[in-house]
């Protein structure tokens, strides 16, 4: 019987080359700048409905997606802008989806919570908490059925981890040895409910023990550690050893969604995480300490990314609203 | 033509489509080793093996989600529910994950999946095991909903459902599984989704029905004929997309409509048909539409009460006479 493990990495933070670190830095900063802009545009009334930002959690998706190869499938909940960017979708089309325009990735019909990229093997973008876990097990099932060595990654939150279908999915994935990586993004809160108030046993990496699932826990504010742990999980699945649980300890800086003032936690708590654990600052420090880069060069990257994001924001405002005729398309496949 | 039971017709439909397309597989509770809770999947495990005929744990929400996820990646799952009563656990995936994703993704993600199993009342199994879900699923854009009566339609429509690139809810009826009728031979036979079938021609009144209610409507028509009322019976076969044109053409001929369904009347299929005819054939009606439906109560267990709660042949006769102003 596999036993869950805490991965505090007693051997210290794994090594990463300068090129790798720069790559992470770039990717995480792109996610952050995108989300900051989305937040701004929401404030200006350009984005409607629910809009869940990924700020603070960048190392999770960046680290895990860096461990994946072509054909590996990814699925998540409504906090999905980052996953779309990492799947290779055009920031313009993502931002235009947020503004509900014709140029959006879902033609403006999905919005912030419902975005997909088949070519990039990203299967959404789902608004029902927990649904993506069973669907993700289904993606793993499809790999298993086709007899390839690809894996599926299902991201879900600490709150979602209490849904019944999560356990149903663990059971089937274990029973059929599906190549499923269940990533619990533990940011300590489900909307306004802290983990303390919702969860009897808070070691979420142990959630699969009843099904014989191995579980790993990693510091989700350290992209290098996330990547290294994800490598292990991917290797486990590719070797045909069935599913695995990966708990990633992280934190969101903003409210649950743009309409949440986050009064259930103190400003100090947020400030402390930002100051001590910020995933982007951490990579930045390592880059500079090891002299892989310098202030100037990193500023240059930021400038370039801000350019990309500004273009996206402009496109998202200039792209027209969908044609009225779009109302009735895509209800059925003809 | 060969005479087949509905049960055999469904099995043959699945077997033929599984032979033709390796992406088609069957999953559900007791579908493999036990050969189906109602023996619909008889022989499929033996022919196709455990990889394509998959016994699931009792975990409706979970396996509906797994099937839907597999469909999003291009497989063509047939998900069997032991009965549709238990699909309430899974209805979130049927609606929110399967039916809506094509639209929300702007056409990016397709979901070719069939959810099938017995629907409606069986015999003496009481309220939790005896509900008709036709109007529930029929409500949802993005789903196709089928409820066949004859063995030929069961086979031909299930084959079409499996081939269809959209999510399909396929409502069977336990009491029909053992009924035999003629089915055209060969794997090329299909029945198009969205086409009603006039199973009895008549001049005086149109009676719509689907699934087991077609049997009852046919019995009613025999008795009505003896009373001098010539009923036309439209077997809807597909609930969504509903073949309104066939119903309207029939009503324009008979000028009277009686709708039959086993489900509850409130917001039911009969309510939908009444609205359709009111909107598009108002001037052709010689009498108000009458609905024959289940009584507005949970289905009771006691034999006498159960009979009272379910729509019976006599109810159809009474409704037909009423719209014809015959006493
Ligand atoms: C089935 C369901 N119940 C409730 C909601 C409303 N809701 C949306 S997000 C959320 C909190 C989820 O928290 P968590 O799983 O920790 O993810 P996080 O938002 O922290 O990423 C809730 C209750 C929903 N979308 N779906
Ligand atoms: Mg959370």
XYZ file of C-alpha atoms and ligand atoms in Angstrom:
688
model
C 0.000 0.000 0.000
C 1.417 3.344 -1.038
C 1.773 5.857 1.725
C 1.566 9.574 1.418
C 4.765 11.525 1.865
C 5.525 15.030 2.939
C 8.056 16.473 0.574
C 9.834 19.077 2.586
C 12.908 18.304 0.563
C 15.395 17.762 3.349
C 18.111 17.847 0.700
C 17.305 21.517 0.149
C 15.897 23.165 -2.917
C 16.791 21.221 -6.038
C 19.147 22.654 -8.564
C 17.942 24.617 -11.552
C 20.012 26.072 -14.356
C 20.050 29.761 -15.171
C 18.105 29.100 -18.332
C 15.425 27.216 -16.433
C 15.130 29.910 -13.816
C 14.829 32.594 -16.454
C 12.168 30.574 -18.200
C 10.156 30.266 -14.963
C 10.607 33.915 -14.207
C 9.297 34.928 -17.580
C 6.328 32.618 -17.444
C 5.305 33.517 -13.897
C 5.675 37.203 -14.553
C 3.535 36.879 -17.674
C 0.797 35.273 -15.568
C 1.049 37.984 -12.951
C 1.042 40.887 -15.352
C -1.895 39.354 -17.181
C -3.905 38.957 -13.986
C -3.013 42.432 -12.755
C -4.314 43.849 -15.999
C -7.438 41.706 -15.815
C -8.048 43.029 -12.313
C -7.651 46.590 -13.529
C -9.984 46.053 -16.430
C -12.530 44.461 -14.134
C -12.350 47.552 -11.970
C -13.027 49.656 -15.050
C -16.159 47.651 -15.796
C -14.712 46.083 -18.932
C -14.954 42.556 -17.565
C -18.173 41.230 -16.108
C -19.353 38.433 -13.892
C -16.950 36.362 -11.860
C -13.249 36.833 -12.398
C -10.844 34.730 -10.299
C -7.228 35.802 -10.345
C -4.219 33.519 -9.964
C -1.933 36.092 -8.363
C 0.264 34.406 -5.748
C -0.232 30.917 -7.169
C 1.891 31.322 -10.307
C 4.516 28.785 -9.294
C 1.970 25.989 -9.141
C 0.803 25.856 -12.733
C 4.176 27.039 -14.039
C 6.097 24.334 -12.206
C 3.682 21.555 -13.025
C 3.179 22.444 -16.637
C 6.954 22.580 -17.086
C 7.020 18.897 -16.189
C 4.522 17.933 -18.891
C 5.138 16.856 -22.461
C 3.157 16.961 -25.697
C -0.206 15.239 -25.432
C -0.442 15.440 -21.664
C -3.869 16.780 -20.763
C -4.693 19.512 -18.265
C -7.981 20.539 -16.687
C -8.897 22.927 -13.870
C -11.702 24.954 -12.319
C -12.713 28.547 -12.896
C -9.314 30.007 -11.883
C -7.997 29.191 -15.319
C -6.377 32.176 -17.030
C -2.890 31.015 -16.078
C -3.467 27.528 -17.381
C -4.650 28.947 -20.690
C -1.551 31.104 -21.003
C 0.676 28.147 -20.187
C -1.199 26.007 -22.728
C 0.018 28.467 -25.332
C -3.159 30.422 -25.955
C -2.745 33.946 -27.248
C -3.040 36.480 -24.396
C -5.110 38.661 -26.726
C -7.730 35.963 -27.220
C -7.826 35.167 -23.506
C -8.263 38.812 -22.551
C -10.923 39.228 -25.239
C -12.783 36.298 -23.719
C -12.767 38.135 -20.402
C -14.324 41.151 -22.067
C -16.845 38.927 -23.872
C -15.765 39.793 -27.386
C -15.860 37.974 -30.715
C -12.087 37.611 -30.653
C -12.194 35.668 -27.402
C -10.999 32.070 -27.229
C -14.588 30.907 -26.717
C -15.993 33.594 -29.061
C -17.135 35.460 -25.981
C -19.541 32.709 -24.968
C -17.612 31.236 -22.068
C -16.081 34.133 -20.178
C -13.440 34.046 -17.474
C -14.366 30.623 -16.107
C -14.829 28.685 -19.350
C -11.850 28.644 -21.650
C -10.350 25.736 -23.565
C -7.460 24.991 -25.881
C -7.657 21.627 -27.577
C -4.419 22.000 -29.500
C -2.700 22.845 -26.240
C -4.452 19.915 -24.514
C -6.175 22.185 -22.050
C -9.708 21.002 -21.335
C -11.035 23.972 -19.302
C -12.054 26.087 -17.417
C -15.014 24.559 -15.376
C -17.413 26.435 -13.134
C -18.695 23.607 -10.976
C -16.389 23.001 -8.031
C -15.081 19.432 -8.213
C -16.409 18.554 -11.678
C -12.961 18.881 -13.198
C -11.680 16.051 -11.031
C -14.000 13.419 -12.513
C -13.542 14.923 -15.975
C -9.782 14.849 -15.488
C -9.979 11.193 -14.503
C -11.861 10.753 -17.782
C -9.018 12.387 -19.697
C -6.646 9.940 -18.011
C -9.082 7.168 -18.922
C -8.835 8.186 -22.583
C -5.027 7.920 -22.435
C -5.310 4.542 -20.774
C -7.879 3.382 -23.348
C -5.656 4.437 -26.198
C -2.687 2.727 -24.628
C -0.322 5.699 -24.780
C 1.981 6.903 -22.019
C 0.398 10.350 -21.623
C -0.889 11.669 -18.321
C -3.684 13.973 -17.230
C -3.385 16.692 -14.616
C -6.502 17.811 -12.739
C -6.090 20.941 -10.650
C -8.544 21.656 -7.853
C -8.669 23.621 -4.637
C -8.610 22.838 -0.946
C -12.336 23.553 -0.928
C -13.002 21.289 -3.903
C -11.125 18.495 -2.181
C -14.168 17.983 0.054
C -16.487 17.161 -2.864
C -17.725 13.583 -3.011
C -16.859 13.116 -6.654
C -13.200 13.690 -5.835
C -13.212 10.449 -3.870
C -15.255 8.673 -6.514
C -12.604 9.697 -9.005
C -9.721 8.618 -6.771
C -11.327 5.218 -6.399
C -11.864 4.627 -10.113
C -8.482 6.024 -11.061
C -6.809 3.701 -8.549
C -8.950 0.726 -9.553
C -8.112 1.115 -13.234
C -4.583 2.487 -12.713
C -5.306 5.609 -14.706
C -2.418 7.995 -15.410
C -4.025 10.800 -13.411
C -2.208 13.429 -11.389
C -4.571 15.038 -8.908
C -3.144 18.416 -7.989
C -4.679 20.035 -4.932
C -3.875 23.716 -5.018
C -4.131 24.410 -1.326
C -4.340 28.182 -0.992
C -5.889 27.810 2.476
C -9.241 29.327 1.565
C -12.364 28.340 -0.300
C -13.987 31.705 -0.893
C -14.259 32.989 2.697
C -13.908 29.631 4.415
C -10.487 28.817 5.766
C -9.299 25.256 5.721
C -9.615 25.143 9.514
C -13.308 25.794 9.242
C -13.999 23.301 6.450
C -11.684 20.378 6.706
C -11.369 17.791 9.475
C -7.961 16.477 8.492
C -5.942 19.119 6.719
C -3.121 17.024 5.267
C -4.603 16.971 1.819
C -1.751 14.971 0.287
C -3.131 12.082 2.350
C -6.575 12.350 0.790
C -5.974 9.360 -1.459
C -4.669 7.004 1.203
C -7.973 5.166 1.522
C -7.604 4.255 -2.145
C -3.936 3.335 -1.903
C -2.846 6.516 -3.626
C 0.579 7.861 -2.992
C 0.554 11.532 -2.065
C 3.217 14.210 -2.246
C 3.241 17.613 -0.632
C 5.347 20.476 -1.847
C 5.900 24.165 -1.213
C 3.894 25.736 -3.988
C 5.650 29.066 -3.678
C 8.867 27.498 -4.938
C 8.586 26.821 -8.637
C 11.727 24.706 -8.727
C 10.426 22.430 -5.993
C 7.041 22.222 -7.694
C 8.657 21.257 -10.970
C 10.838 18.610 -9.327
C 7.880 17.101 -7.487
C 5.750 17.196 -10.613
C 8.546 15.340 -12.425
C 8.218 12.569 -9.861
C 4.456 12.449 -10.239
C 4.679 12.372 -14.029
C 7.284 9.603 -13.933
C 5.049 7.636 -11.574
C 2.141 7.843 -14.017
C 4.177 7.237 -17.144
C 5.608 4.119 -15.552
C 2.073 2.757 -15.325
C 1.847 2.983 -11.561
C -1.549 4.643 -11.620
C -2.742 7.910 -10.151
C -1.017 10.119 -7.612
C -2.039 13.022 -5.395
C 0.034 16.176 -5.271
C -0.743 18.777 -2.636
C 0.755 22.138 -3.448
C 0.848 24.672 -0.607
C 0.153 28.075 -2.002
C -1.664 31.317 -1.345
C -3.820 33.726 -3.275
C -3.110 37.410 -2.715
C -6.394 38.745 -4.033
C -9.933 37.982 -2.976
C -11.577 34.796 -4.129
C -12.921 36.664 -7.127
C -12.867 40.310 -8.066
C -16.049 40.866 -6.067
C -14.565 39.540 -2.812
C -13.053 42.117 -0.438
C -11.442 39.260 1.548
C -12.406 40.446 5.027
C -12.009 36.953 6.456
C -8.240 37.319 6.758
C -5.936 40.073 7.914
C -3.986 42.394 5.667
C -0.910 41.382 7.665
C -1.357 37.747 6.757
C -1.355 38.594 3.067
C 1.518 41.039 3.427
C 3.619 38.437 5.226
C 3.211 35.863 2.471
C 3.956 38.448 -0.171
C 7.090 39.574 1.629
C 8.422 36.186 2.615
C 7.200 33.657 0.082
C 6.432 35.388 -3.182
C 7.188 32.857 -5.931
C 8.386 35.407 -8.460
C 10.618 37.290 -6.030
C 12.148 34.004 -4.982
C 13.222 33.153 -8.507
C 14.356 36.682 -9.037
C 16.581 36.493 -5.954
C 18.095 33.248 -7.118
C 18.747 34.617 -10.578
C 20.539 37.619 -9.209
C 22.409 35.833 -6.415
C 23.765 33.255 -8.825
C 24.479 36.046 -11.317
C 22.390 34.390 -14.005
C 20.850 37.758 -14.602
C 20.761 41.285 -13.284
C 18.260 43.966 -12.432
C 18.513 45.556 -15.812
C 17.907 42.391 -17.799
C 14.949 41.416 -15.617
C 13.432 44.858 -16.038
C 13.772 44.397 -19.753
C 11.762 41.170 -19.554
C 9.082 42.900 -17.517
C 8.881 45.688 -20.053
C 8.472 43.250 -22.882
C 5.752 41.332 -21.008
C 3.904 44.509 -20.157
C 3.923 45.306 -23.854
C 2.341 41.954 -24.642
C -0.289 42.464 -21.960
C -1.071 46.009 -23.070
C -1.585 44.747 -26.604
C -3.906 42.071 -25.216
C -5.870 44.649 -23.245
C -6.195 46.837 -26.299
C -7.349 43.956 -28.460
C -9.845 42.919 -25.790
C -11.415 46.361 -25.982
C -11.310 46.852 -29.736
C -12.534 43.402 -30.686
C -16.246 43.714 -31.426
C -18.947 42.002 -29.423
C -20.057 38.700 -30.963
C -22.492 38.873 -33.871
C -26.092 38.284 -32.847
C -26.013 35.195 -35.068
C -23.490 33.635 -32.673
C -26.293 33.240 -30.140
C -27.441 30.093 -31.896
C -24.130 28.567 -32.967
C -22.220 25.854 -31.105
C -25.309 24.506 -29.332
C -24.945 21.296 -31.318
C -22.269 19.855 -33.550
C -23.927 19.809 -36.982
C -36.658 -8.286 -40.999
C -36.029 -10.241 -37.843
C -38.155 -10.327 -34.727
C -36.128 -9.014 -31.796
C -36.910 -7.965 -28.290
C -36.127 -4.349 -27.427
C -33.430 -5.765 -25.139
C -31.764 -7.623 -28.017
C -32.173 -4.666 -30.333
C -30.320 -2.398 -27.905
C -27.574 -4.956 -27.430
C -27.198 -5.427 -31.188
C -27.002 -1.673 -31.697
C -24.158 -1.386 -29.217
C -22.359 -4.463 -30.546
C -22.547 -3.274 -34.151
C -21.294 0.197 -33.320
C -18.509 -1.226 -31.158
C -17.446 -3.467 -34.023
C -17.426 -0.519 -36.384
C -15.614 1.979 -34.167
C -12.905 1.119 -31.640
C -13.532 4.414 -29.822
C -16.963 3.208 -28.691
C -17.077 1.548 -25.283
C -19.667 0.775 -22.619
C -19.361 1.587 -18.943
C -21.731 1.347 -16.013
C -22.777 -0.689 -13.018
C -23.062 -4.439 -13.713
C -22.709 -4.030 -17.485
C -19.875 -6.525 -17.923
C -19.665 -9.660 -15.807
C -23.307 -9.583 -14.738
C -24.317 -8.886 -18.362
C -26.364 -5.849 -17.410
C -28.708 -5.317 -14.480
C -31.525 -5.881 -17.006
C -29.371 -8.079 -19.266
C -29.172 -5.483 -22.002
C -25.409 -5.936 -22.441
C -25.622 -9.719 -22.778
C -22.526 -11.109 -24.465
C -20.729 -7.791 -24.906
C -17.974 -8.533 -22.383
C -17.343 -11.870 -24.083
C -17.030 -10.251 -27.498
C -15.229 -7.019 -26.653
C -13.315 -7.726 -23.465
C -12.965 -5.911 -20.187
C -11.310 -2.851 -21.659
C -14.385 -1.903 -23.693
C -17.119 -3.219 -21.430
C -16.359 -1.779 -18.051
C -17.955 -2.523 -14.710
C -17.875 0.622 -12.607
C -18.264 0.995 -8.871
C -21.598 2.439 -7.678
C -20.490 5.956 -8.324
C -22.835 7.646 -10.787
C -21.474 11.152 -10.504
C -17.935 9.882 -10.797
C -18.387 7.669 -13.831
C -20.618 10.157 -15.621
C -17.734 12.606 -15.201
C -15.134 10.077 -16.304
C -17.181 9.246 -19.387
C -17.675 12.909 -20.203
C -13.971 13.647 -19.801
C -13.121 10.720 -22.075
C -15.609 12.040 -24.640
C -14.008 15.473 -24.508
C -10.811 13.774 -25.645
C -12.621 12.118 -28.545
C -13.697 8.703 -27.270
C -17.365 7.724 -27.696
C -18.578 6.375 -24.387
C -21.915 4.708 -23.797
C -22.661 5.291 -20.128
C -25.354 2.995 -18.777
C -27.313 4.025 -15.721
C -28.906 1.091 -13.953
C -31.976 3.311 -14.142
C -32.306 7.025 -14.783
C -33.490 7.504 -11.236
C -29.881 7.063 -10.161
C -28.636 9.512 -12.767
C -29.809 12.280 -10.462
C -26.417 11.827 -8.840
C -24.864 12.497 -12.215
C -27.150 15.117 -13.687
C -24.578 17.832 -13.036
C -22.167 16.225 -15.481
C -24.908 15.516 -18.020
C -26.004 19.161 -18.045
C -23.091 21.278 -16.937
C -20.200 19.242 -18.309
C -21.624 17.401 -21.333
C -24.423 19.604 -22.672
C -22.928 23.059 -22.222
C -19.247 22.720 -22.985
C -19.492 22.956 -26.767
C -21.224 26.299 -26.422
C -19.066 27.664 -23.642
C -15.946 26.736 -25.574
C -17.159 28.432 -28.748
C -17.178 25.065 -30.534
C -13.738 23.968 -29.316
C -14.697 20.962 -27.173
C -17.093 18.303 -28.439
C -18.696 15.689 -26.284
C -19.880 12.617 -28.196
C -21.406 10.541 -25.415
C -24.573 8.495 -24.864
C -26.190 8.238 -21.445
C -28.659 5.366 -21.528
C -30.774 3.165 -19.301
C -34.327 2.499 -18.226
C -36.531 5.485 -17.432
C -39.960 5.809 -15.870
C -42.021 3.429 -13.816
C -41.308 -0.285 -13.782
C -43.676 -2.288 -11.571
C -44.261 -1.792 -7.874
C -40.911 -0.194 -7.053
C -42.377 3.020 -5.620
C -41.472 6.657 -5.885
C -37.672 6.746 -5.857
C -37.395 4.129 -8.591
C -40.206 5.267 -10.857
C -39.713 8.676 -12.389
C -39.895 9.834 -15.980
C -37.096 12.264 -16.867
C -38.138 13.111 -20.415
C -39.084 16.683 -19.637
C -36.081 17.182 -17.336
C -33.541 16.392 -20.024
C -35.758 17.674 -22.812
C -35.422 21.101 -21.208
C -31.711 21.371 -21.955
C -30.195 22.883 -25.102
C -27.097 20.961 -26.082
C -28.625 17.582 -25.274
C -30.483 15.284 -27.613
C -33.120 13.178 -25.908
C -34.548 9.971 -27.306
C -37.292 7.691 -25.957
C -38.036 4.818 -28.338
C -40.953 2.389 -28.255
C -40.445 -0.332 -30.885
C -37.492 -2.684 -31.161
C -36.613 -1.259 -34.570
C -36.542 2.277 -33.204
C -34.586 1.159 -30.155
C -31.914 -0.269 -32.402
C -31.911 2.342 -35.119
C -32.006 5.292 -32.770
C -29.365 3.932 -30.413
C -27.047 3.478 -33.379
C -27.718 7.044 -34.453
C -27.143 8.222 -30.885
C -23.764 6.495 -30.684
C -22.728 8.013 -34.023
C -23.985 11.467 -33.091
C -21.235 13.956 -32.190
C -23.406 15.465 -29.422
C -24.328 14.236 -25.951
C -27.455 12.093 -26.123
C -29.760 10.983 -23.325
C -31.384 7.708 -24.343
C -34.423 6.836 -22.250
C -35.427 3.181 -22.312
C -38.240 1.444 -20.478
C -37.833 -1.690 -18.422
C -41.297 -3.009 -19.216
C -40.576 -2.777 -22.943
C -37.288 -4.715 -22.825
C -39.053 -8.047 -23.365
C -41.390 -6.855 -26.142
C -40.658 -8.247 -29.600
C -41.171 -6.619 -32.959
C -39.637 -6.671 -36.411
C -36.280 -5.013 -36.943
C -34.649 -4.489 -40.344
C -31.579 -6.667 -40.785
C -27.997 -5.567 -41.019
C -25.613 -3.075 -39.489
C -26.497 -0.247 -41.882
C -29.992 0.254 -40.502
C -30.400 3.438 -38.481
C -33.300 5.699 -37.564
C -32.738 9.450 -37.764
C -32.849 11.439 -34.531
C -35.533 14.124 -34.466
C -38.192 12.393 -36.558
C -41.524 11.322 -35.099
C -43.336 8.323 -36.530
C -47.039 8.028 -37.271
C -47.695 4.522 -35.998
C -51.425 4.646 -36.705
C -53.176 6.789 -39.261
C -56.464 8.367 -38.286
C -58.789 11.281 -39.023
C -60.493 12.295 -35.801
C -57.893 12.991 -33.134
C -54.103 13.128 -32.864
C -52.628 11.271 -29.911
C -48.949 11.834 -29.181
C -46.994 9.397 -27.052
C -43.477 8.089 -26.539
C -41.888 5.020 -25.024
C -44.330 2.740 -23.198
C -47.203 5.186 -23.601
C -47.294 4.285 -27.310
C -48.438 0.780 -26.321
C -51.214 2.265 -24.251
C -52.187 4.731 -26.977
C -52.401 1.878 -29.493
C -54.686 -0.080 -27.188
C -56.798 3.004 -26.685
C -57.035 3.536 -30.452
C -58.423 0.023 -30.945
C -61.193 0.684 -28.456
C -61.821 4.172 -29.796
C -62.240 2.720 -33.289
C -65.049 0.545 -31.953
C -66.682 3.728 -30.674
C -66.370 5.388 -34.055
C -63.348 7.569 -33.237
C -60.444 7.182 -35.644
C -57.277 8.150 -33.778
C -53.937 9.037 -35.347
C -51.005 8.089 -33.139
C -47.738 9.972 -33.336
C -44.816 8.214 -31.659
C -42.548 11.146 -30.862
C -39.451 8.889 -30.579
C -37.209 11.909 -30.070
C -38.019 14.417 -27.320
C -35.286 16.887 -28.286
C -35.120 18.024 -31.012
C -38.889 17.544 -31.028
C -40.463 16.856 -34.421
C -43.038 19.612 -34.144
C -43.759 19.578 -37.878
C -45.145 16.038 -37.812
C -47.318 16.835 -34.802
C -48.574 20.061 -36.375
C -49.362 18.378 -39.704
C -51.337 15.725 -37.891
C -53.222 18.250 -35.772
C -54.048 20.281 -38.867
C -55.650 17.128 -40.239
C -57.525 15.957 -37.115
C -58.011 19.349 -35.408
C -57.672 17.701 -32.012
C -54.749 16.755 -29.788
C -54.319 14.464 -26.814
C -50.795 14.164 -25.405
C -49.658 11.159 -23.382
C -46.719 10.772 -21.062
C -45.927 8.869 -17.924
C -44.254 11.821 -16.244
C -45.935 14.525 -14.246
C -48.079 17.051 -16.096
C -46.479 20.213 -14.690
C -44.029 21.609 -17.244
C -44.117 18.259 -18.994
C -43.904 17.199 -22.630
C -47.672 17.647 -22.954
C -47.354 21.209 -21.730
C -44.715 21.820 -24.378
C -46.869 20.310 -27.124
C -49.878 22.321 -25.977
C -47.859 25.492 -26.285
C -46.536 24.463 -29.687
C -49.992 23.792 -31.071
C -51.405 26.926 -29.495
C -48.638 29.011 -31.049
C -48.615 27.443 -34.489
C -51.951 25.743 -35.113
C -54.362 27.688 -32.935
C -56.905 28.204 -35.679
C -56.924 24.518 -36.531
C -58.024 23.379 -33.087
C -61.627 22.316 -32.641
C -61.115 21.581 -28.943
C -58.642 22.461 -26.222
C -55.606 20.171 -26.053
C -55.888 17.523 -23.368
C -52.960 16.062 -21.474
C -52.846 12.510 -20.202
C -50.024 12.281 -17.701
C -48.955 10.748 -14.433
C -50.878 12.046 -11.439
C -49.200 14.891 -9.595
C -47.945 12.683 -6.740
C -44.846 10.580 -5.995
C -45.569 7.119 -7.366
C -47.195 4.986 -4.628
C -46.318 1.363 -3.960
C -49.785 -0.121 -3.321
C -50.995 -1.867 -6.463
C -54.308 -0.055 -6.638
C -52.788 3.362 -5.987
C -49.971 2.767 -8.441
C -52.512 1.987 -11.146
C -54.396 5.156 -10.327
C -51.266 7.271 -10.445
C -50.006 6.031 -13.811
C -51.815 7.071 -16.985
C -53.949 4.200 -18.251
C -55.611 3.244 -21.518
C -58.942 4.386 -20.141
C -57.542 7.835 -19.419
C -56.490 8.159 -23.044
C -59.898 6.996 -24.225
C -61.629 9.492 -21.953
C -59.426 12.342 -23.172
C -59.922 11.423 -26.828
C -63.672 11.268 -26.366
C -63.648 14.596 -24.569
C -61.800 16.437 -27.344
C -64.160 14.836 -29.875
C -67.121 15.942 -27.748
C -68.392 12.354 -27.555
C -69.871 10.961 -24.393
C -20.640 22.795 -6.882
C -20.300 24.209 -6.554
N -20.563 24.701 -5.312
C -20.266 25.970 -5.011
C -19.699 26.797 -5.945
C -19.369 28.253 -5.591
N -17.901 28.358 -5.406
C -17.122 28.755 -6.412
S -15.520 28.719 -6.012
C -15.835 28.211 -4.442
C -14.703 27.985 -3.487
C -13.754 26.945 -3.942
O -12.550 26.995 -3.240
P -11.289 26.111 -3.566
O -11.726 24.770 -4.069
O -10.400 26.127 -2.401
O -10.591 26.814 -4.817
P -9.946 28.264 -4.909
O -11.035 29.201 -5.287
O -9.333 28.570 -3.611
O -8.966 28.185 -6.015
C -17.199 28.072 -4.263
C -17.848 27.647 -3.004
C -19.472 26.265 -7.219
N -18.965 27.004 -8.213
N -19.745 24.972 -7.494
Mg -8.741 27.333 -2.048
